[in-house]
Amino acid sequence: MPNEDHLLVKIRNYAFLVIGLLAIGIAIGVELTVNPPETAPFDLLPILLRGLAVTIELTLLGAALALVVAIVAGVARSSGHIIVRTITGFYVEVFRGTSILVQLFWIFFVLPLPPFNLSLTPLQAGVLALGLNVGAYGAEVVRGAIGAIPSGQIEASIALNMSPGLMMRRVIIPQAMVRILPPFGNLLIELLKATSLVSLITLSDVTFQGLALRQSVGRTTEVFLLILVIYFLLAYPLTLGVRWLERQRQWAT
Amino acid sequence: MQANSSAPIVRFENVTKSFGELTVLRQLDFDVAPAEKVTIVGPSGSGKTTILRVLMTLEKPNDGVIWVNGEPLWHQKSGDKLVPASEKHLRKVRGSIGMVFQHFNLFPHMTALRNVTEAPIHVLKMPKGDAEQRAVELLQKVGLSDKLGHYPSQLSGGQKQRVAIARALAMRPKVMLFDEVTSALDPELVGEVLNVIRELAEEGEMAMLLVTHEMGFAREVSDRVVFFDKGRVVEQGPPEQIFGSPQNERTKAFFNAVLRH
Amino acid sequence: MSEQFFDWEYVISFMPKLLEGLVVTIEVTIVAFILAAILGLLMALGRRSSNPWIAQPIGALVEFIRSTPLLVQLFIFFYVLPRYGLRMPAFIVGTIALGLHYGTYTSEIYRAGIDAIDRGQWEAARALNFSPVRTWVGIVLPQAIPPMIPALGNYLVAMFKESAQLSAITVVELTLTARTIGTQSFRFLEPFTMAGVLYFLISYPSSLVVQRLEKRYAGK
Ligand SMILES: Nc1ncnc2c1ncn2[C@@H]1O[C@H](COP(=O)(O)OP(=O)(O)OP(=O)(O)O)[C@@H](O)[C@H]1O
Ligand SMILES: [Mg+2]
C-alpha cells in the first residue's frame, strides 16, 4: 500500500531527528559521568526555562511589531504616492542593508545618550530592533505578493462592479495571503533565532542564562547543548508548519 | 429589427483614446441598439480591445463622451455641464455592463460556484440562497452543473471560459462584452464556448459586443458587423453585406488575407 | 568634547580603525562563504544519497543547525570545543561556524537547483553510460549551478551582515571595533552609525547586483 510506504518514509524522516536529540541527551549524560557535578543533572533546566519565558515574550512582541510594520510598509511601498514610496523604501533598504546586531546596539547604546535621551529597557530595545528589522524583510514579501496578483484579477473585479475595498478584501488579500504566509513563517523562525542576540545587551533570555550558568557553574557542554535543544524544539514545529502551509496552495498553481 | 427604432444602449460620441504618442481610438462615433449583436473585426492592433476596455471602464478615454442606457459613463451631469464621474457614478453605470475576457480571469481561490455567486452576494447584496440558486441555474445553462465545487485549476480552458460567462451573466448586464474569448483555447474546445454564446444570442434580450476572429461564427450570430482599422470604423453593415460584398478596399484586403487561411 | 549632533572630527579620528575592522569582516565573509558553498553542496548531495543511512542523518543535522541560532553555535565552537582539545583562534572558529550555519542554507539552494534539472538529462547520461561522477560533474552541476548564483549571492550578502555576530566571541571585526571605540570615548552615535554606513555601502550595491543577476536568469 502506498500509504504505508508514506508513513514509513515519514517515520524515518523524523526518526533521525529523534535519534539526534537522543544523541545529544547521551552526550550530556557522558559529560555528566566524566565530570560529575555536585547536584542532580537537570538542575540547570529551571534556570534555562526562566530564560525561555523571556525568549518567547521577545518573539511574540517582536513578531507582532514586525507584522504591523511589514503590512504598513509593504502596502506603502506598493502605493502610487512617490513620497510615501520613497520614505518606506529608505526604511526598508537601511534595515535590510545593515546588520541586525548593529541595529540592536544602535538602539540600545545610542538612543539613551544625548541628543536623543531616549532610555529604553533592554526588552524594549530588543523588541524594537527585531520588529523593525524583520518588518523590513516582511515589507518586501508583502510588496512582492501584491505585485504578483495578475492585473486580470483586478480587471475582472472591476467588470463585476466590485468596490475597491471589496476587491482588496475578497480578491487581492486572499490570493496574496497564500504567497505571504510561508515566507512569513520563515521570517518568524529567523526572528526566533535572532532573539538570542539580546543576550548581548544584558536581556536574560535563554542564551543569556546559558552564558551566566557557564560562568557560575561551568558544565559548558551540557549548558550549550541544552540551549540548542530548547531553540530547536521552539523552531522546528514552525518549520513543519511552514511546510504544511506550502502544501496548502492547491489552487495556486 | 427593433434595434434601429429605439434609443441606443451604448453610444460613443467623438471618443479619443491615446497611449502616449499612439492614438488608438480617433474621434470614434459608434452606437449599439438594445439587444443588438455587434461583431467588431479588424487587424491586430487596430483598437478593438480598447473599445471594449473603455466601455468596461478599464481604460479612461482622453476625450469624448460614452453614453450607456442614456447616462454618461465617464462623466456625470452637474447642472448643464458634464464633469468627470465620481467613483459612485461609475459604479452605478458600470452595473449594466458585463465582460468576458480572453484569459478568463477567474478567481483562482474560489470554486466555480463561488466565482459566480461572489459579486451577486457582495455587490448586488442578493441573499446567499438566491444567488446560489441562480448560479446553479447559470452553470447548468453553460453545461457545467457537475463542476460546481471545482477550482479553476481543475477545469479545462473551455470550462473556465464557460464559468466566466456564467459569472458575467449573474450580474444581469444589459450589454455584454466578449473580447476574443476563444483565442486562448485549444481548437477542440472552441466549439463548446461558441455554442454557449450562440444560445445567448438567440435568447436575444441582451446586447452583445463581440471581438472575434471566428468569421463564420460572426456571420451567424451578428445583426451587424463593424470593420475597424486604425482607430476608426471603416465600414459596417449586416454580415451578408460586409462579408459578401465589402465596398471598402481595406475591408476587402483584410477579408482576403483572413479568409485565405 | 563638542556639542555637535554628529562629530565629524571624531569620525575621522577613528575611521582608520573601523576600516581595519571592515577588512576583517570581509575576510571572514569570503572564507566562510567558500566554506558554506562547499559544505552546502556536500550536504545537498548527501541528502540525495540513495542510502538512507547517509541521507537521513545528514538531513537531520541540516534541519537541526538551521533551526538553532548562529550565536549559540558560535558559543559552542568557542567555549566547548577547546574543552575537548580543539583549540583554535576565535577568527578561525567563528569563520567555520558561520560557514557551517550558512552551509545548511546553501544546501537547500543546491537541492532545489538539482531538482530543477530535467529527468531527460539523467536518462541521457544513463543512456550514454556515463559514470555517476561524470554525470554529476559533466552534466548535472554545470546546468544546475548557474541559475543558483543569484540565490547564493543573496546568502553571501546575508553572511556579510551576520558576521557581526562573531563580535560576541571576541573576533575584532567591524561591529566589535565600533563597540570598542564607543566604549572608550562613551560616544556611541558616531561609531555605530559609521559601522552601519559601511555595512550598507557594501551590502546595498551587492544586493542590487544580485537582483540584476536574478532578472537575467529569470529572463532566460
Ligand atoms: N495599456 C497600453 N499601453 C500602451 N499601449 C497600449 C495599451 N493597450 C493597448 N495599447 C496599444 O494600442 C493599440 C491597440 O490595442 P488593442 O489591444 O485595442 O488592439 P486590438 O485591435 O485588440 O488587437 P488584437 O487583435 O491584437 O487583440 C496597440 O498598438 C497596442 O499596442
Ligand atoms: Mg485585442
Tab-separated table of N, CA and C in Angstrom, chain A residues 106-203:
chain	number	residue	atom	x	y	z
A	106	TRP	N	22.729	50.027	18.150
A	106	TRP	CA	22.419	51.443	17.915
A	106	TRP	C	21.237	51.849	18.791
A	107	ILE	N	20.200	51.049	18.770
A	107	ILE	CA	19.008	51.376	19.557
A	107	ILE	C	19.321	51.350	21.051
A	108	PHE	N	20.134	50.383	21.471
A	108	PHE	CA	20.373	50.209	22.901
A	108	PHE	C	21.421	51.182	23.448
A	109	PHE	N	22.472	51.427	22.675
A	109	PHE	CA	23.564	52.257	23.196
A	109	PHE	C	23.451	53.720	22.786
A	110	VAL	N	22.929	53.988	21.591
A	110	VAL	CA	22.942	55.371	21.096
A	110	VAL	C	21.724	56.150	21.581
A	111	LEU	N	20.563	55.524	21.541
A	111	LEU	CA	19.342	56.273	21.870
A	111	LEU	C	19.331	56.874	23.279
A	112	PRO	N	19.894	56.192	24.303
A	112	PRO	CA	19.819	56.790	25.648
A	112	PRO	C	20.684	58.037	25.808
A	113	LEU	N	21.678	58.237	24.943
A	113	LEU	CA	22.601	59.354	25.091
A	113	LEU	C	22.043	60.597	24.406
A	114	PRO	N	22.587	61.785	24.752
A	114	PRO	CA	22.207	62.971	24.001
A	114	PRO	C	22.607	62.767	22.543
A	115	PRO	N	21.969	63.304	21.569
A	115	PRO	CA	20.846	64.236	21.702
A	115	PRO	C	19.481	63.550	21.835
A	116	PHE	N	19.454	62.211	21.823
A	116	PHE	CA	18.142	61.545	21.809
A	116	PHE	C	17.544	61.431	23.209
A	117	ASN	N	18.413	61.079	24.197
A	117	ASN	CA	17.967	60.907	25.583
A	117	ASN	C	16.733	60.018	25.694
A	118	LEU	N	16.745	58.950	24.926
A	118	LEU	CA	15.574	58.070	24.899
A	118	LEU	C	15.985	56.747	25.521
A	119	SER	N	15.732	56.642	26.825
A	119	SER	CA	16.174	55.437	27.506
A	119	SER	C	15.196	54.297	27.288
A	120	LEU	N	15.702	53.180	26.804
A	120	LEU	CA	14.851	52.021	26.578
A	120	LEU	C	15.321	50.896	27.475
A	121	THR	N	14.371	50.107	27.975
A	121	THR	CA	14.777	48.895	28.677
A	121	THR	C	15.341	47.938	27.640
A	122	PRO	N	16.165	46.976	28.081
A	122	PRO	CA	16.682	46.008	27.097
A	122	PRO	C	15.555	45.316	26.341
A	123	LEU	N	14.435	45.026	27.033
A	123	LEU	CA	13.335	44.355	26.344
A	123	LEU	C	12.763	45.243	25.243
A	124	GLN	N	12.566	46.523	25.581
A	124	GLN	CA	12.038	47.440	24.567
A	124	GLN	C	12.992	47.549	23.379
A	125	ALA	N	14.289	47.681	23.695
A	125	ALA	CA	15.275	47.791	22.615
A	125	ALA	C	15.245	46.536	21.748
A	126	GLY	N	15.143	45.371	22.402
A	126	GLY	CA	15.133	44.110	21.670
A	126	GLY	C	13.922	44.018	20.759
A	127	VAL	N	12.748	44.327	21.299
A	127	VAL	CA	11.526	44.240	20.503
A	127	VAL	C	11.599	45.205	19.322
A	128	LEU	N	12.087	46.413	19.602
A	128	LEU	CA	12.165	47.424	18.549
A	128	LEU	C	13.103	46.961	17.421
A	129	ALA	N	14.293	46.490	17.801
A	129	ALA	CA	15.258	46.078	16.780
A	129	ALA	C	14.733	44.888	15.973
A	130	LEU	N	14.203	43.882	16.687
A	130	LEU	CA	13.711	42.694	15.983
A	130	LEU	C	12.531	43.056	15.084
A	131	GLY	N	11.601	43.847	15.627
A	131	GLY	CA	10.396	44.197	14.869
A	131	GLY	C	10.729	45.010	13.636
A	132	LEU	N	11.622	45.999	13.804
A	132	LEU	CA	11.938	46.849	12.658
A	132	LEU	C	12.751	46.083	11.619
A	133	ASN	N	13.668	45.254	12.077
A	133	ASN	CA	14.493	44.504	11.126
A	133	ASN	C	13.660	43.489	10.357
A	134	VAL	N	12.964	42.628	11.073
A	134	VAL	CA	12.182	41.596	10.397
A	134	VAL	C	11.025	42.230	9.621
A	135	GLY	N	10.476	43.333	10.164
A	135	GLY	CA	9.412	44.042	9.463
A	135	GLY	C	9.859	44.518	8.089
A	136	ALA	N	11.125	44.934	7.973
A	136	ALA	CA	11.628	45.406	6.679
A	136	ALA	C	11.649	44.260	5.670
A	137	TYR	N	12.071	43.082	6.112
A	137	TYR	CA	12.048	41.930	5.203
A	137	TYR	C	10.611	41.552	4.858
A	138	GLY	N	9.737	41.616	5.881
A	138	GLY	CA	8.334	41.291	5.661
A	138	GLY	C	7.683	42.243	4.666
A	139	ALA	N	8.085	43.519	4.720
A	139	ALA	CA	7.500	44.508	3.806
A	139	ALA	C	7.776	44.110	2.361
A	140	GLU	N	8.973	43.584	2.108
A	140	GLU	CA	9.299	43.156	0.749
A	140	GLU	C	8.438	41.974	0.330
A	141	VAL	N	8.157	41.091	1.291
A	141	VAL	CA	7.283	39.951	0.997
A	141	VAL	C	5.897	40.445	0.613
A	142	VAL	N	5.373	41.387	1.406
A	142	VAL	CA	4.028	41.912	1.147
A	142	VAL	C	3.993	42.609	-0.211
A	143	ARG	N	5.007	43.425	-0.464
A	143	ARG	CA	5.036	44.131	-1.739
A	143	ARG	C	5.068	43.144	-2.909
A	144	GLY	N	5.927	42.136	-2.770
A	144	GLY	CA	6.033	41.143	-3.840
A	144	GLY	C	4.711	40.430	-4.068
A	145	ALA	N	4.026	40.102	-2.979
A	145	ALA	CA	2.775	39.349	-3.111
A	145	ALA	C	1.695	40.207	-3.772
A	146	ILE	N	1.651	41.480	-3.397
A	146	ILE	CA	0.649	42.352	-4.022
A	146	ILE	C	0.981	42.523	-5.505
A	147	GLY	N	2.274	42.718	-5.801
A	147	GLY	CA	2.684	42.901	-7.195
A	147	GLY	C	2.462	41.669	-8.046
A	148	ALA	N	2.410	40.500	-7.395
A	148	ALA	CA	2.289	39.262	-8.161
A	148	ALA	C	0.853	38.935	-8.542
A	149	ILE	N	-0.109	39.692	-8.008
A	149	ILE	CA	-1.502	39.448	-8.398
A	149	ILE	C	-1.656	39.876	-9.863
A	150	PRO	N	-2.099	38.983	-10.747
A	150	PRO	CA	-2.217	39.347	-12.160
A	150	PRO	C	-3.228	40.485	-12.346
A	151	SER	N	-2.964	41.371	-13.294
A	151	SER	CA	-3.854	42.519	-13.493
A	151	SER	C	-5.248	42.054	-13.913
A	152	GLY	N	-5.341	40.875	-14.524
A	152	GLY	CA	-6.644	40.337	-14.914
A	152	GLY	C	-7.583	40.157	-13.731
A	153	GLN	N	-7.022	39.887	-12.547
A	153	GLN	CA	-7.862	39.733	-11.363
A	153	GLN	C	-8.514	41.056	-10.999
A	154	ILE	N	-7.746	42.121	-11.126
A	154	ILE	CA	-8.280	43.444	-10.805
A	154	ILE	C	-9.315	43.832	-11.860
A	155	GLU	N	-9.015	43.533	-13.119
A	155	GLU	CA	-9.951	43.881	-14.188
A	155	GLU	C	-11.259	43.108	-14.044
A	156	ALA	N	-11.162	41.833	-13.699
A	156	ALA	CA	-12.382	41.052	-13.520
A	156	ALA	C	-13.197	41.626	-12.367
A	157	SER	N	-12.531	42.054	-11.300
A	157	SER	CA	-13.254	42.632	-10.166
A	157	SER	C	-13.974	43.905	-10.573
A	158	ILE	N	-13.317	44.723	-11.391
A	158	ILE	CA	-13.966	45.952	-11.857
A	158	ILE	C	-15.154	45.596	-12.742
A	159	ALA	N	-14.953	44.606	-13.625
A	159	ALA	CA	-16.033	44.221	-14.533
A	159	ALA	C	-17.230	43.691	-13.751
A	160	LEU	N	-16.986	43.148	-12.545
A	160	LEU	CA	-18.093	42.678	-11.712
A	160	LEU	C	-18.564	43.784	-10.779
A	161	ASN	N	-18.055	44.994	-11.026
A	161	ASN	CA	-18.518	46.174	-10.310
A	161	ASN	C	-18.209	46.135	-8.821
A	162	MET	N	-17.095	45.518	-8.444
A	162	MET	CA	-16.720	45.499	-7.033
A	162	MET	C	-16.145	46.858	-6.640
A	163	SER	N	-16.369	47.240	-5.391
A	163	SER	CA	-15.745	48.459	-4.878
A	163	SER	C	-14.280	48.136	-4.571
A	164	PRO	N	-13.412	49.160	-4.509
A	164	PRO	CA	-12.009	48.886	-4.229
A	164	PRO	C	-11.809	48.118	-2.924
A	165	GLY	N	-12.602	48.455	-1.896
A	165	GLY	CA	-12.465	47.765	-0.612
A	165	GLY	C	-12.816	46.293	-0.735
A	166	LEU	N	-13.928	46.018	-1.427
A	166	LEU	CA	-14.360	44.631	-1.604
A	166	LEU	C	-13.307	43.848	-2.386
A	167	MET	N	-12.764	44.478	-3.428
A	167	MET	CA	-11.731	43.826	-4.238
A	167	MET	C	-10.526	43.479	-3.368
A	168	MET	N	-10.089	44.443	-2.529
A	168	MET	CA	-8.962	44.210	-1.636
A	168	MET	C	-9.248	43.009	-0.732
A	169	ARG	N	-10.446	43.047	-0.091
A	169	ARG	CA	-10.780	42.043	0.929
A	169	ARG	C	-10.975	40.662	0.341
A	170	ARG	N	-11.683	40.561	-0.784
A	170	ARG	CA	-12.123	39.239	-1.229
A	170	ARG	C	-11.306	38.697	-2.396
A	171	VAL	N	-10.578	39.562	-3.089
A	171	VAL	CA	-9.819	39.071	-4.247
A	171	VAL	C	-8.308	39.184	-4.014
A	172	ILE	N	-7.831	40.374	-3.651
A	172	ILE	CA	-6.380	40.561	-3.585
A	172	ILE	C	-5.778	39.939	-2.330
A	173	ILE	N	-6.335	40.269	-1.161
A	173	ILE	CA	-5.720	39.773	0.074
A	173	ILE	C	-5.737	38.241	0.156
A	174	PRO	N	-6.882	37.580	-0.139
A	174	PRO	CA	-6.820	36.108	-0.041
A	174	PRO	C	-5.761	35.495	-0.958
A	175	GLN	N	-5.574	36.069	-2.138
A	175	GLN	CA	-4.571	35.495	-3.041
A	175	GLN	C	-3.164	35.854	-2.598
A	176	ALA	N	-2.992	37.096	-2.097
A	176	ALA	CA	-1.667	37.500	-1.624
A	176	ALA	C	-1.285	36.686	-0.395
A	177	MET	N	-2.282	36.404	0.452
A	177	MET	CA	-2.043	35.673	1.704
A	177	MET	C	-1.311	34.355	1.460
A	178	VAL	N	-1.733	33.654	0.416
A	178	VAL	CA	-1.143	32.350	0.150
A	178	VAL	C	0.340	32.497	-0.165
A	179	ARG	N	0.676	33.603	-0.825
A	179	ARG	CA	2.088	33.837	-1.109
A	179	ARG	C	2.822	34.356	0.111
A	180	ILE	N	2.101	35.064	0.986
A	180	ILE	CA	2.749	35.726	2.121
A	180	ILE	C	3.035	34.751	3.250
A	181	LEU	N	2.100	33.843	3.525
A	181	LEU	CA	2.209	33.065	4.748
A	181	LEU	C	3.486	32.232	4.863
A	182	PRO	N	3.852	31.429	3.855
A	182	PRO	CA	5.085	30.651	4.054
A	182	PRO	C	6.322	31.517	4.301
A	183	PRO	N	6.582	32.577	3.505
A	183	PRO	CA	7.741	33.406	3.842
A	183	PRO	C	7.626	34.075	5.207
A	184	PHE	N	6.409	34.427	5.620
A	184	PHE	CA	6.266	34.991	6.968
A	184	PHE	C	6.632	33.959	8.024
A	185	GLY	N	6.270	32.707	7.786
A	185	GLY	CA	6.660	31.645	8.712
A	185	GLY	C	8.165	31.549	8.810
A	186	ASN	N	8.834	31.616	7.662
A	186	ASN	CA	10.300	31.566	7.675
A	186	ASN	C	10.876	32.761	8.409
A	187	LEU	N	10.269	33.933	8.211
A	187	LEU	CA	10.760	35.120	8.918
A	187	LEU	C	10.571	34.966	10.428
A	188	LEU	N	9.465	34.326	10.812
A	188	LEU	CA	9.234	34.110	12.241
A	188	LEU	C	10.343	33.234	12.822
A	189	ILE	N	10.758	32.223	12.063
A	189	ILE	CA	11.851	31.362	12.529
A	189	ILE	C	13.142	32.176	12.659
A	190	GLU	N	13.411	33.014	11.637
A	190	GLU	CA	14.618	33.849	11.708
A	190	GLU	C	14.543	34.786	12.915
A	191	LEU	N	13.343	35.302	13.169
A	191	LEU	CA	13.178	36.214	14.306
A	191	LEU	C	13.450	35.489	15.619
A	192	LEU	N	12.892	34.280	15.712
A	192	LEU	CA	13.113	33.494	16.932
A	192	LEU	C	14.609	33.287	17.163
A	193	LYS	N	15.325	32.930	16.096
A	193	LYS	CA	16.763	32.701	16.262
A	193	LYS	C	17.486	34.000	16.622
A	194	ALA	N	17.023	35.101	16.027
A	194	ALA	CA	17.694	36.378	16.273
A	194	ALA	C	17.457	36.887	17.690
A	195	THR	N	16.413	36.373	18.384
A	195	THR	CA	16.222	36.833	19.760
A	195	THR	C	17.452	36.549	20.609
A	196	SER	N	18.240	35.527	20.222
A	196	SER	CA	19.427	35.201	21.032
A	196	SER	C	20.385	36.388	21.114
A	197	LEU	N	20.296	37.306	20.146
A	197	LEU	CA	21.221	38.444	20.147
A	197	LEU	C	21.009	39.356	21.349
A	198	VAL	N	19.789	39.366	21.908
A	198	VAL	CA	19.556	40.279	23.028
A	198	VAL	C	20.382	39.905	24.252
A	199	SER	N	20.899	38.661	24.267
A	199	SER	CA	21.779	38.306	25.382
A	199	SER	C	22.987	39.239	25.410
A	200	LEU	N	23.299	39.848	24.270
A	200	LEU	CA	24.452	40.748	24.197
A	200	LEU	C	24.119	42.142	24.723
A	201	ILE	N	22.838	42.422	24.972
A	201	ILE	CA	22.506	43.686	25.632
A	201	ILE	C	21.860	43.389	26.984
A	202	THR	N	22.353	42.358	27.643
A	202	THR	CA	22.034	42.026	29.043
A	202	THR	C	20.590	41.639	29.292
A	203	LEU	N	19.863	41.240	28.259
A	203	LEU	CA	18.495	40.781	28.495
A	203	LEU	C	18.557	39.274	28.758
